[in-house]
mmCIF file of C-alpha atoms and ligand atoms in Angstrom:
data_model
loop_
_atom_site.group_PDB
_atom_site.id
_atom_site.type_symbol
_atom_site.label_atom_id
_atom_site.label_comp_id
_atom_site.label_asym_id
_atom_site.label_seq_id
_atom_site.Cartn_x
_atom_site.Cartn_y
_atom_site.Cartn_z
ATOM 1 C CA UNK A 1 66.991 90.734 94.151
ATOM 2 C CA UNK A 2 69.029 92.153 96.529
ATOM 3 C CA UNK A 3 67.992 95.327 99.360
ATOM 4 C CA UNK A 4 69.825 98.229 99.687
ATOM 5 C CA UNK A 5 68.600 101.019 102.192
ATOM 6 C CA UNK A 6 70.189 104.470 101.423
ATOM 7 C CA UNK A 7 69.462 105.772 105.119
ATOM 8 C CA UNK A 8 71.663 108.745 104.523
ATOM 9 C CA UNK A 9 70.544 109.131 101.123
ATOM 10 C CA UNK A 10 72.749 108.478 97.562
ATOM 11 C CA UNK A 11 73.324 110.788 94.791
ATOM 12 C CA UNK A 12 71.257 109.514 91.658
ATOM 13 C CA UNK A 13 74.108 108.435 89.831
ATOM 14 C CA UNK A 14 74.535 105.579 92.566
ATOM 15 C CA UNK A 15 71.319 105.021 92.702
ATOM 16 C CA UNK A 16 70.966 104.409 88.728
ATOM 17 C CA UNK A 17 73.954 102.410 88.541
ATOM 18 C CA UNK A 18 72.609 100.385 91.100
ATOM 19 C CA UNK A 19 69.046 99.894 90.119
ATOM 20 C CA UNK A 20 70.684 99.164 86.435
ATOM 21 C CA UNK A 21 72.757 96.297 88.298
ATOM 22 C CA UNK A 22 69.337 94.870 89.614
ATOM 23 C CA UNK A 23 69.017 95.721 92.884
ATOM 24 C CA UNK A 24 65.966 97.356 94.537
ATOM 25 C CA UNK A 25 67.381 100.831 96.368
ATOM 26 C CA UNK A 26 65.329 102.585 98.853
ATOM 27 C CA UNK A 27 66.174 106.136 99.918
ATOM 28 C CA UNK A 28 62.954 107.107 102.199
ATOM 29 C CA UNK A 29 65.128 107.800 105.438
ATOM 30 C CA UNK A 30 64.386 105.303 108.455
ATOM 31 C CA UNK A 31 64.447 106.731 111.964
ATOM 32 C CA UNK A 32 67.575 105.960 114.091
ATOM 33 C CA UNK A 33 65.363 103.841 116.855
ATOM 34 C CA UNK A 34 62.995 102.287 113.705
ATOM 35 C CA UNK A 35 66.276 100.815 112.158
ATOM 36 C CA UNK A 36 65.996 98.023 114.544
ATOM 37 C CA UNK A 37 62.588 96.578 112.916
ATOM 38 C CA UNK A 38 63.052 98.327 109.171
ATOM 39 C CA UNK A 39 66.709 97.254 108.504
ATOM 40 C CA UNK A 40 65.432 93.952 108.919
ATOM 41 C CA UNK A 41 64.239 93.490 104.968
ATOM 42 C CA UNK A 42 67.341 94.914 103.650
ATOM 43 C CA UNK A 43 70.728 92.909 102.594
ATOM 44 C CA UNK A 44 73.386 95.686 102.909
ATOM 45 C CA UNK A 45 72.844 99.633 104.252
ATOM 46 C CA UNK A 46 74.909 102.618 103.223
ATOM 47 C CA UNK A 47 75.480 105.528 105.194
ATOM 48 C CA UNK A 48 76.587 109.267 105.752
ATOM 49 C CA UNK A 49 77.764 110.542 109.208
ATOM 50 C CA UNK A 50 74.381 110.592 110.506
ATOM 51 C CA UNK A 51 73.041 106.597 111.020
ATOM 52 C CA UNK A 52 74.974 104.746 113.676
ATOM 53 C CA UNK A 53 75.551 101.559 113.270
ATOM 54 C CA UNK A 54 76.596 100.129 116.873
ATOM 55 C CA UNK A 55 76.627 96.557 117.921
ATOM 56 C CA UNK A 56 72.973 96.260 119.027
ATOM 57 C CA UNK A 57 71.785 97.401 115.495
ATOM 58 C CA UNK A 58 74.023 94.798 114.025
ATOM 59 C CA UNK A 59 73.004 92.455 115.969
ATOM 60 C CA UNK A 60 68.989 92.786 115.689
ATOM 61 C CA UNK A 61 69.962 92.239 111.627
ATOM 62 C CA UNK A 62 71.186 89.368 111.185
ATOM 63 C CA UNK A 63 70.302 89.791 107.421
ATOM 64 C CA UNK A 64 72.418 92.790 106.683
ATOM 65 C CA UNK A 65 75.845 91.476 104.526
ATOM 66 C CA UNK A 66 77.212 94.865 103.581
ATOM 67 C CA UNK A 67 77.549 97.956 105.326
ATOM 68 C CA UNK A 68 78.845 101.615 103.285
ATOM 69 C CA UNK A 69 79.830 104.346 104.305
ATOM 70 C CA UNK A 70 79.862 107.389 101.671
ATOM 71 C CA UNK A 71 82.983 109.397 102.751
ATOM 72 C CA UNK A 72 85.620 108.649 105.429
ATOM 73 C CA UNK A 73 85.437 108.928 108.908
ATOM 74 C CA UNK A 74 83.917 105.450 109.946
ATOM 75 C CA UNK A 75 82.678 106.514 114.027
ATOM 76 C CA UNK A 76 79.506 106.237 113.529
ATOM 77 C CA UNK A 77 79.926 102.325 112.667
ATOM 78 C CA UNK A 78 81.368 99.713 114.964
ATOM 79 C CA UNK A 79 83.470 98.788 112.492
ATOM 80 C CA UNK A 80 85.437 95.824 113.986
ATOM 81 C CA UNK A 81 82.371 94.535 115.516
ATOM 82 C CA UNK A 82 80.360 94.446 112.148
ATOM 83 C CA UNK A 83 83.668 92.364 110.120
ATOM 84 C CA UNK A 84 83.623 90.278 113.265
ATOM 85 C CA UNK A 85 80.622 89.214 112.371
ATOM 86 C CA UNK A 86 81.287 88.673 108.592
ATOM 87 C CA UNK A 87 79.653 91.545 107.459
ATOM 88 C CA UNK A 88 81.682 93.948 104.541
ATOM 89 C CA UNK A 89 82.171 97.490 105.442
ATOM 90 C CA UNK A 90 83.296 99.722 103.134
ATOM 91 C CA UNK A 91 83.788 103.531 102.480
ATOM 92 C CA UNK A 92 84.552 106.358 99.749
ATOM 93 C CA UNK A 93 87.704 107.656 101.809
ATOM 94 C CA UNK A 94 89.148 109.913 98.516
ATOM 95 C CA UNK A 95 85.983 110.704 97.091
ATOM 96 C CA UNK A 96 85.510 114.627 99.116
ATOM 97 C CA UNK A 97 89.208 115.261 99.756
ATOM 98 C CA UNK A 98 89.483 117.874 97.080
ATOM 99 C CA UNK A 99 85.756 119.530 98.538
ATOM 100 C CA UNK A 100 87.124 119.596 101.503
ATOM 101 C CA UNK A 101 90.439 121.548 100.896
ATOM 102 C CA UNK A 102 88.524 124.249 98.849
ATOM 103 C CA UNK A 103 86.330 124.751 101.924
ATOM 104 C CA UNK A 104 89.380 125.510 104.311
ATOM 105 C CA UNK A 105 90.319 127.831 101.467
ATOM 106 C CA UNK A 106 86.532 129.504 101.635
ATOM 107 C CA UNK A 107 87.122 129.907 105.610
ATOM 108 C CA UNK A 108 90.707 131.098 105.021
ATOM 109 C CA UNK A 109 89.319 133.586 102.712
ATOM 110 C CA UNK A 110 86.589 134.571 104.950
ATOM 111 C CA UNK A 111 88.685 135.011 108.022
ATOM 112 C CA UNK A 112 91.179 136.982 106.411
ATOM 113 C CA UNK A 113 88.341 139.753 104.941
ATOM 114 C CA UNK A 114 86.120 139.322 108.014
ATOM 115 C CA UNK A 115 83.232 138.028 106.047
ATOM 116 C CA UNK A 116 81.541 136.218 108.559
ATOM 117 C CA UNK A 117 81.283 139.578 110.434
ATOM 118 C CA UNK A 118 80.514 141.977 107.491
ATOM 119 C CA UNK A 119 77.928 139.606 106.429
ATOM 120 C CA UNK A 120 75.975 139.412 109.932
ATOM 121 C CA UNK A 121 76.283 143.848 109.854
ATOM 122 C CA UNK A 122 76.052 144.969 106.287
ATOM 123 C CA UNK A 123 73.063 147.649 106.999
ATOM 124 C CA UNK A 124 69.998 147.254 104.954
ATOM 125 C CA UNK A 125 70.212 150.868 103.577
ATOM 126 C CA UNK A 126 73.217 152.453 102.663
ATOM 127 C CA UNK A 127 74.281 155.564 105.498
ATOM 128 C CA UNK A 128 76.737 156.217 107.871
ATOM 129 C CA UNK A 129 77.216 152.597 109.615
ATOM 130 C CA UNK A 130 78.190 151.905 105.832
ATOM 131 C CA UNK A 131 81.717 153.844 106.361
ATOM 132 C CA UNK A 132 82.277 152.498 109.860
ATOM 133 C CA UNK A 133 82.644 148.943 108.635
ATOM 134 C CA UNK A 134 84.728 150.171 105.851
ATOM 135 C CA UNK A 135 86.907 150.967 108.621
ATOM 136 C CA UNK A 136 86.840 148.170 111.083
ATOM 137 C CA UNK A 137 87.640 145.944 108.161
ATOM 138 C CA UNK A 138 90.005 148.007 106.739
ATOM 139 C CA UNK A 139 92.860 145.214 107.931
ATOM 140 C CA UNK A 140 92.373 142.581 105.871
ATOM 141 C CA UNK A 141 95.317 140.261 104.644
ATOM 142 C CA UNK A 142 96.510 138.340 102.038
ATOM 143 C CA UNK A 143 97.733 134.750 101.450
ATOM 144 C CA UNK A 144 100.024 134.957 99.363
ATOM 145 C CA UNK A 145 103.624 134.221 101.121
ATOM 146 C CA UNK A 146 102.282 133.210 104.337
ATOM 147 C CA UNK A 147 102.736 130.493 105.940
ATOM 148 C CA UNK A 148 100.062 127.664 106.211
ATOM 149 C CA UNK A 149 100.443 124.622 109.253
ATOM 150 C CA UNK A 150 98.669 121.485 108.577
ATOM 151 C CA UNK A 151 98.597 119.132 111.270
ATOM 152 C CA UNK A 152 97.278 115.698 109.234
ATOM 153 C CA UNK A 153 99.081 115.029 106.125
ATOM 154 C CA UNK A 154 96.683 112.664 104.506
ATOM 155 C CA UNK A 155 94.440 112.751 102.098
ATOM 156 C CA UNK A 156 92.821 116.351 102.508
ATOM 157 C CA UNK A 157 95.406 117.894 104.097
ATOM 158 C CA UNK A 158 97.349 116.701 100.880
ATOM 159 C CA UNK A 159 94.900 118.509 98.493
ATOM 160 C CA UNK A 160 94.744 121.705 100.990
ATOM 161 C CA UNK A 161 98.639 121.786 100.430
ATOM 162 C CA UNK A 162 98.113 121.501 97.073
ATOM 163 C CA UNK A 163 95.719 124.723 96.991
ATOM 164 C CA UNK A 164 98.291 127.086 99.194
ATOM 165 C CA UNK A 165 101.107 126.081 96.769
ATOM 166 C CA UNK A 166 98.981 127.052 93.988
ATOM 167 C CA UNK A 167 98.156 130.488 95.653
ATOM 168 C CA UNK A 168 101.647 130.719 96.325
ATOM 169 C CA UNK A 169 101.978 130.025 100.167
ATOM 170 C CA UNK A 170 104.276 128.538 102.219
ATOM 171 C CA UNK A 171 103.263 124.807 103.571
ATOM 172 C CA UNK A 172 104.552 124.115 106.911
ATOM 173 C CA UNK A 173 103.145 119.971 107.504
ATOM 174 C CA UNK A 174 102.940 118.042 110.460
ATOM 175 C CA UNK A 175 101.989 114.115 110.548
ATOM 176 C CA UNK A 176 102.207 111.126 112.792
ATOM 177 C CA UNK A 177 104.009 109.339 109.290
ATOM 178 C CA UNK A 178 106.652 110.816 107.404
ATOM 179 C CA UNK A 179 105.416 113.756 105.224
ATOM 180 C CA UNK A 180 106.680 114.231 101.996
ATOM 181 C CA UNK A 181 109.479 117.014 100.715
ATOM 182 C CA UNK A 182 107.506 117.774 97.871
ATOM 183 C CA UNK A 183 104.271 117.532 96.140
ATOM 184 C CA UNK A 184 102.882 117.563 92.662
ATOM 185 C CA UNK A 185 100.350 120.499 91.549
ATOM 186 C CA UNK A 186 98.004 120.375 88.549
ATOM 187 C CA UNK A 187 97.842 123.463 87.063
ATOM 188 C CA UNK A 188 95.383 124.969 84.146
ATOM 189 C CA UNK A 189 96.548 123.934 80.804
ATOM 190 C CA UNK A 190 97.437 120.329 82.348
ATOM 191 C CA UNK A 191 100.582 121.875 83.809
ATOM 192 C CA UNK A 192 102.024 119.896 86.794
ATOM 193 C CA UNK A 193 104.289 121.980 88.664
ATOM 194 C CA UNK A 194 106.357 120.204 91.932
ATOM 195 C CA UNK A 195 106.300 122.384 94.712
ATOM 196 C CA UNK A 196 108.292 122.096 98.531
ATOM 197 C CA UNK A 197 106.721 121.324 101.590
ATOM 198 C CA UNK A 198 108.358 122.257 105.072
ATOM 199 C CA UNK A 199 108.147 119.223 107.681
ATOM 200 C CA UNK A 200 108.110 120.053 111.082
ATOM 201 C CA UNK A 201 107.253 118.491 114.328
ATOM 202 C CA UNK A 202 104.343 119.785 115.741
ATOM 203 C CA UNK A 203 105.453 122.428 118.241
ATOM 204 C CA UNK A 204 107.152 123.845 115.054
ATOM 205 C CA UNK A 205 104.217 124.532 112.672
ATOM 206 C CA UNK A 206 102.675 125.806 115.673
ATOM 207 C CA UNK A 207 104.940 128.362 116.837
ATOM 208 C CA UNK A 208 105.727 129.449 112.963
ATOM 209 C CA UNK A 209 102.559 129.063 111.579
ATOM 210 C CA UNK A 210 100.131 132.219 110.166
ATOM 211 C CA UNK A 211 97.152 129.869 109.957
ATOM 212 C CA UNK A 212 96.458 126.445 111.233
ATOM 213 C CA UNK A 213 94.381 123.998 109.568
ATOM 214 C CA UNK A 214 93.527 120.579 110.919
ATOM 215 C CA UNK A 215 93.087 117.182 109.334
ATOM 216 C CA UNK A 216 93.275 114.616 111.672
ATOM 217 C CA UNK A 217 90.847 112.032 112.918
ATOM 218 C CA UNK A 218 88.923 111.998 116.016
ATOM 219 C CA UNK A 219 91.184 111.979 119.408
ATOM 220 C CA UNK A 220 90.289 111.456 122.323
ATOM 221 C CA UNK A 221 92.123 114.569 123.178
ATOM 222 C CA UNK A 222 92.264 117.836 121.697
ATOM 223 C CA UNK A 223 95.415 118.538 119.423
ATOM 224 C CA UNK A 224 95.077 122.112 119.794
ATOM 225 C CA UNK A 225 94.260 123.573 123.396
ATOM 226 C CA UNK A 226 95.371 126.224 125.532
ATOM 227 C CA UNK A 227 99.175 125.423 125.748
ATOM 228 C CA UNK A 228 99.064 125.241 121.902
ATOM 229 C CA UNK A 229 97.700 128.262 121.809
ATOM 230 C CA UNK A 230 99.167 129.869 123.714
ATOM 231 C CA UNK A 231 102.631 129.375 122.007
ATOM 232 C CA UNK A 232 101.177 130.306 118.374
ATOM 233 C CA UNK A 233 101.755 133.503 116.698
ATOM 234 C CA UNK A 234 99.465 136.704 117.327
ATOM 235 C CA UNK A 235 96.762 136.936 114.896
ATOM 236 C CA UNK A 236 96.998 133.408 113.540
ATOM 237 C CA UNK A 237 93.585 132.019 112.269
ATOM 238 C CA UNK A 238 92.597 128.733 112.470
ATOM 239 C CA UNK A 239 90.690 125.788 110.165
ATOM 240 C CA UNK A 240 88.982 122.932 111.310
ATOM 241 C CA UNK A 241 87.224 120.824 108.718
ATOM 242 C CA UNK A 242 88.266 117.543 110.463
ATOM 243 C CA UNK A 243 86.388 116.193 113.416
ATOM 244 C CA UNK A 244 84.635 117.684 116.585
ATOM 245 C CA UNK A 245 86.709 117.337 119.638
ATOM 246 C CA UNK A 246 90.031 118.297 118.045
ATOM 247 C CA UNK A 247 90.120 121.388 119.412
ATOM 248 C CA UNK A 248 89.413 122.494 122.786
ATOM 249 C CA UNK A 249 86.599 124.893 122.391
ATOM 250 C CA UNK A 250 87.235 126.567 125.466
ATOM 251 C CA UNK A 251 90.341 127.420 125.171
ATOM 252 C CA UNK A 252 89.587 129.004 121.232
ATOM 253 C CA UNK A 253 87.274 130.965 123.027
ATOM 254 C CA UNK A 254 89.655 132.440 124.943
ATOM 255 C CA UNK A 255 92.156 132.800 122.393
ATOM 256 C CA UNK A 256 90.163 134.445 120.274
ATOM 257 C CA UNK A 257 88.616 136.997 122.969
ATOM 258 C CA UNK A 258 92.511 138.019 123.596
ATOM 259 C CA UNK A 259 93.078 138.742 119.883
ATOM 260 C CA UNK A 260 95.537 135.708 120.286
ATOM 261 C CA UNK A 261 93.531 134.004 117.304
ATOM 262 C CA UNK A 262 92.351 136.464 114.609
ATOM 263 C CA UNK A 263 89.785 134.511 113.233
ATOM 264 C CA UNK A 264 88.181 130.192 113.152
ATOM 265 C CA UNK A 265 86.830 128.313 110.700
ATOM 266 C CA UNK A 266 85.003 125.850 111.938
ATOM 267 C CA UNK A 267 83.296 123.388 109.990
ATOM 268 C CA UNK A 268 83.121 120.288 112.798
ATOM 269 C CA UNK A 269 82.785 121.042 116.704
ATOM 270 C CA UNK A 270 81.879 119.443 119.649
ATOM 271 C CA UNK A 271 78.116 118.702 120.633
ATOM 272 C CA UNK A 272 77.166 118.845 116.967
ATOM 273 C CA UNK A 273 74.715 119.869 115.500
ATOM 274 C CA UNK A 274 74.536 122.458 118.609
ATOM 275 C CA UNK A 275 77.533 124.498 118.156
ATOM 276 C CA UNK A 276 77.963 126.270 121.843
ATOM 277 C CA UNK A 277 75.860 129.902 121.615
ATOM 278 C CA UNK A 278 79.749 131.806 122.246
ATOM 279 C CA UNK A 279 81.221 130.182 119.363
ATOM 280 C CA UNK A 280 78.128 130.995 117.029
ATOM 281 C CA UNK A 281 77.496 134.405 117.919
ATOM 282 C CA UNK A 282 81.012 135.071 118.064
ATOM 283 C CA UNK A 283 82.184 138.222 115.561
ATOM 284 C CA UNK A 284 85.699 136.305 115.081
ATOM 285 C CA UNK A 285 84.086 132.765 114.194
ATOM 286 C CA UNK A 286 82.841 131.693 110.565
ATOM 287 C CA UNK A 287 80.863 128.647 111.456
ATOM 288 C CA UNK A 288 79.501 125.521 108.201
ATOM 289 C CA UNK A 289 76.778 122.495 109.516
ATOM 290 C CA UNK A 290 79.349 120.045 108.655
ATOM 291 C CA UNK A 291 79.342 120.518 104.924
ATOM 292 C CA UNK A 292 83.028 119.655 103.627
ATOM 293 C CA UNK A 293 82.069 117.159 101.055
ATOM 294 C CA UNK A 294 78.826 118.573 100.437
ATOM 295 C CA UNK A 295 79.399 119.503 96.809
ATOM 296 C CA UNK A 296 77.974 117.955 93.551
ATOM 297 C CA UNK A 297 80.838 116.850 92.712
ATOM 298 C CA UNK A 298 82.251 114.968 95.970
ATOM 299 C CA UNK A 299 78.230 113.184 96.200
ATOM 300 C CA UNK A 300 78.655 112.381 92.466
ATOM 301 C CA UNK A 301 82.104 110.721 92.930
ATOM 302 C CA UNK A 302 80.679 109.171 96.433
ATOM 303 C CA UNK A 303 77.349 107.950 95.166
ATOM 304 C CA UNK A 304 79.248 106.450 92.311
ATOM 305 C CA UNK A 305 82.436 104.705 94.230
ATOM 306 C CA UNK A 306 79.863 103.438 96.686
ATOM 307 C CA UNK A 307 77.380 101.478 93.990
ATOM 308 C CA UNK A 308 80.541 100.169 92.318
ATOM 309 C CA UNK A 309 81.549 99.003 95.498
ATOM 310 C CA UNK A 310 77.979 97.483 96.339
ATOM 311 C CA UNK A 311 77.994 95.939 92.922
ATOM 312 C CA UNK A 312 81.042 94.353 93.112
ATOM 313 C CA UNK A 313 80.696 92.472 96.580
ATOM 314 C CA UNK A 314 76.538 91.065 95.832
ATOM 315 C CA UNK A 315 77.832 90.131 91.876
ATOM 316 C CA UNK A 316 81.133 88.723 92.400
HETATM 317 P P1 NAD B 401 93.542 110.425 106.216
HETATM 318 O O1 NAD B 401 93.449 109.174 107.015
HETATM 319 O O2 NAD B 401 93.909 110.336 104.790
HETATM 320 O O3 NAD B 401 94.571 111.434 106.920
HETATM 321 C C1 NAD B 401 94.622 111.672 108.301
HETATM 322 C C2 NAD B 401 96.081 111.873 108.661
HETATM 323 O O4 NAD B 401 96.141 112.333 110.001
HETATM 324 C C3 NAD B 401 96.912 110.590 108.582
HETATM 325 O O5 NAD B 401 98.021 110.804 107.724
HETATM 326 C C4 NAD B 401 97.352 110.342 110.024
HETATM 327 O O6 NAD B 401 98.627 109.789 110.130
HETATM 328 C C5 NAD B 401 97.311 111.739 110.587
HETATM 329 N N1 NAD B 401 97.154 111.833 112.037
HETATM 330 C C6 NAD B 401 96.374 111.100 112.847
HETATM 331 N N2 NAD B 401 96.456 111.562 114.112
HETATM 332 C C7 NAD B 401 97.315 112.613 114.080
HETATM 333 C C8 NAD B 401 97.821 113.494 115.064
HETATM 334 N N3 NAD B 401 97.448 113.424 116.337
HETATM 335 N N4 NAD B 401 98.703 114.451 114.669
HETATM 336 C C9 NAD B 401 99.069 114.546 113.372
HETATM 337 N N5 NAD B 401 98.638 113.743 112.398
HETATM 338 C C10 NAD B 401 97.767 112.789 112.762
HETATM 339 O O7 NAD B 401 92.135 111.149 106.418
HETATM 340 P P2 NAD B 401 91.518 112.304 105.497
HETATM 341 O O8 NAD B 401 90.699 111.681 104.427
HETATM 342 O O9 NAD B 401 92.594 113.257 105.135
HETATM 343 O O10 NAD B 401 90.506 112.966 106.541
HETATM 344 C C11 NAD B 401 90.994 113.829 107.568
HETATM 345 C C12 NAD B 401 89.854 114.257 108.491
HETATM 346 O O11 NAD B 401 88.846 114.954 107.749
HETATM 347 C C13 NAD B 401 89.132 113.093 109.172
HETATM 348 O O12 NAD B 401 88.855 113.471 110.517
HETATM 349 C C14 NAD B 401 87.825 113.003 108.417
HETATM 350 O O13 NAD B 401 86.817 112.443 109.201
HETATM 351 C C15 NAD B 401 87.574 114.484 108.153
HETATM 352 N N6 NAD B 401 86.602 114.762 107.082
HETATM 353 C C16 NAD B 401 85.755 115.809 107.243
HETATM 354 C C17 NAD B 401 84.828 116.113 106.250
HETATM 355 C C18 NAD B 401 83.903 117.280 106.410
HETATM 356 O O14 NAD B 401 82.803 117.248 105.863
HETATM 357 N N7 NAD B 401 84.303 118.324 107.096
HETATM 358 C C19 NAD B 401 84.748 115.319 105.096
HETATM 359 C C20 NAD B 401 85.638 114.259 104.943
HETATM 360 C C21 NAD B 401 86.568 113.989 105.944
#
């Protein structure tokens, strides 16, 4: 029977289909510095963001055959290292994308109503503090007809184009690869509905942009910093739900202390889980632990992909 250590956990469906296909799947997490003894027993490991798998971890389990990741980003695995050494890795890279675009949309909204601020003040009683917020958030937008920037046309920035269209903004894309001149919607009542997409080099959705979102890997350095900033429009607000270190949180800061940025959405930052105490007290900030394919239905897709996956390399 083969051992499969859910470190990061597994939705149950994965877990089912896997214990159905015979193997024996353990989900009682194992302490990062403990892995080196307990991953011993098991033949294959899967994963979230939060296990790293680096060379000496490999190394001290020799037994391991399969390593999986449930979502995308694989950082948190030497990845090169672990195939060097014959070992499968694989990962779940559509299975959030769609969870992921509605939470830029939740931060978009958010921003654009001040909801991160009105929920930190709303009084306990009703009284006179009551009409003063009415006021300072009497400036609230809409999305309709603006214009959305998304640096990263892959797979989630994809499906957050897909949402503007369908709320009837304007996409503005920006990718290292060609981006498409159109894309397909699905709309209620299986209506599919093609829909335009502006590309643009990157200075471009920049400067014309009224909100940035990014979805780009990790880089080594920032795609958005002060320079960028600097050249947007007043009041833009801005998404991250891609990786820590994409933006350079200093120079947001500033931005947003000059009214340069309206609002950010920040669902990935540096140092995490310790987002800096200026960016989560700020009034301007709407802050998520990391959550953008935390949804039933992303871990249900994930959980499932992944066990299929599993299955198919041990029974094949
Ligand atoms: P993807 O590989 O499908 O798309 C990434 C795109 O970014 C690619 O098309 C690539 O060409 C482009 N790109 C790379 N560097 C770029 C740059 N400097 N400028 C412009 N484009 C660049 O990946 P994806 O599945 O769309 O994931 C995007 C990001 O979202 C990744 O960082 C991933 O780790 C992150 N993510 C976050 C969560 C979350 O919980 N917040 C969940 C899943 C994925």
């Amino acid at each position: 029977m083969f051992r499969i250590l859910a470190n990061d956990g597994i939705d149950p469906i994965g877990k089912q289909l896997l214990e159905k296909a015979g193997f024996q799947v353990d989900t009682d997490h194992i302490p990062q510095a403990e892995l080196f003894e307990g991953l011993k027993r098991y033949d294959g490991i899967t994963v979230r963001s939060a296990t790293k798998l680096r060379q000496d971890l490999i190394d001290a389990c020799p037994n391991i055959k399969l390593i999986g990741r449930g979502g995308v980003g694989m950082d948190n695995i030497d990845v090169d290292y672990a195939k060097g050494k014959g070992i499968a890795v694989v990962n779940t890279p559509a299975a959030s994308s769609l969870s992921v675009a509605e939470l830029v949309f939740a931060h978009l909204f958010t921003g654009i109503r001040f909801l991160q601020d009105a929920n930190r003040k709303m009084p306990a009683e009703g009284n006179s503090k009551f009409n003063d917020l009415k006021k300072a958030y009497a400036k609230g937008v809409e999305l309709r007809g603006k214009r959305i920037g998304i640096i990263g046309f892959g797979r989630i920035g994809r499906e957050t184009a897909r949402v503007a269209l369908g709320l009837g903004m304007e996409v503005l894309a920006y990718d290292l690869f060609e981006v498409p001149a159109e894309l397909d919607i699905q709309l209620a009542g299986n209506i599919t509905v093609t829909c335009p997409i502006k590309a643009l080099n990157i200075d471009q959705v920049i400067k014309e942009s009224d909100f940035i979102s990014l979805h780009v890997p990790f880089c080594e350095k920032p795609v958005l910093g002060k320079e960028e900033f600097d050249s947007m429009k007043d009041g833009v607000g801005i998404v991250n739900c891609s990786r820590g270190g994409t933006i350079d949180e200093e120079a947001l800061i500033e931005a947003l202390n000059s009214g340069k940025v309206a609002f950010a959405g920040l669902d990935v930052f540096d140092n995490e889980p310790n987002p800096r105490q200026d960016l989560l007290s700020h009034p301007k900030v709407s802050l998520t632990p990391h959550i953008g394919a935390s949804t039933n239905e992303a871990q249900e897709r994930i959980g499932t992909e992944l066990a299929n996956l599993i299955i198919d390399f041990f029974k094949t």
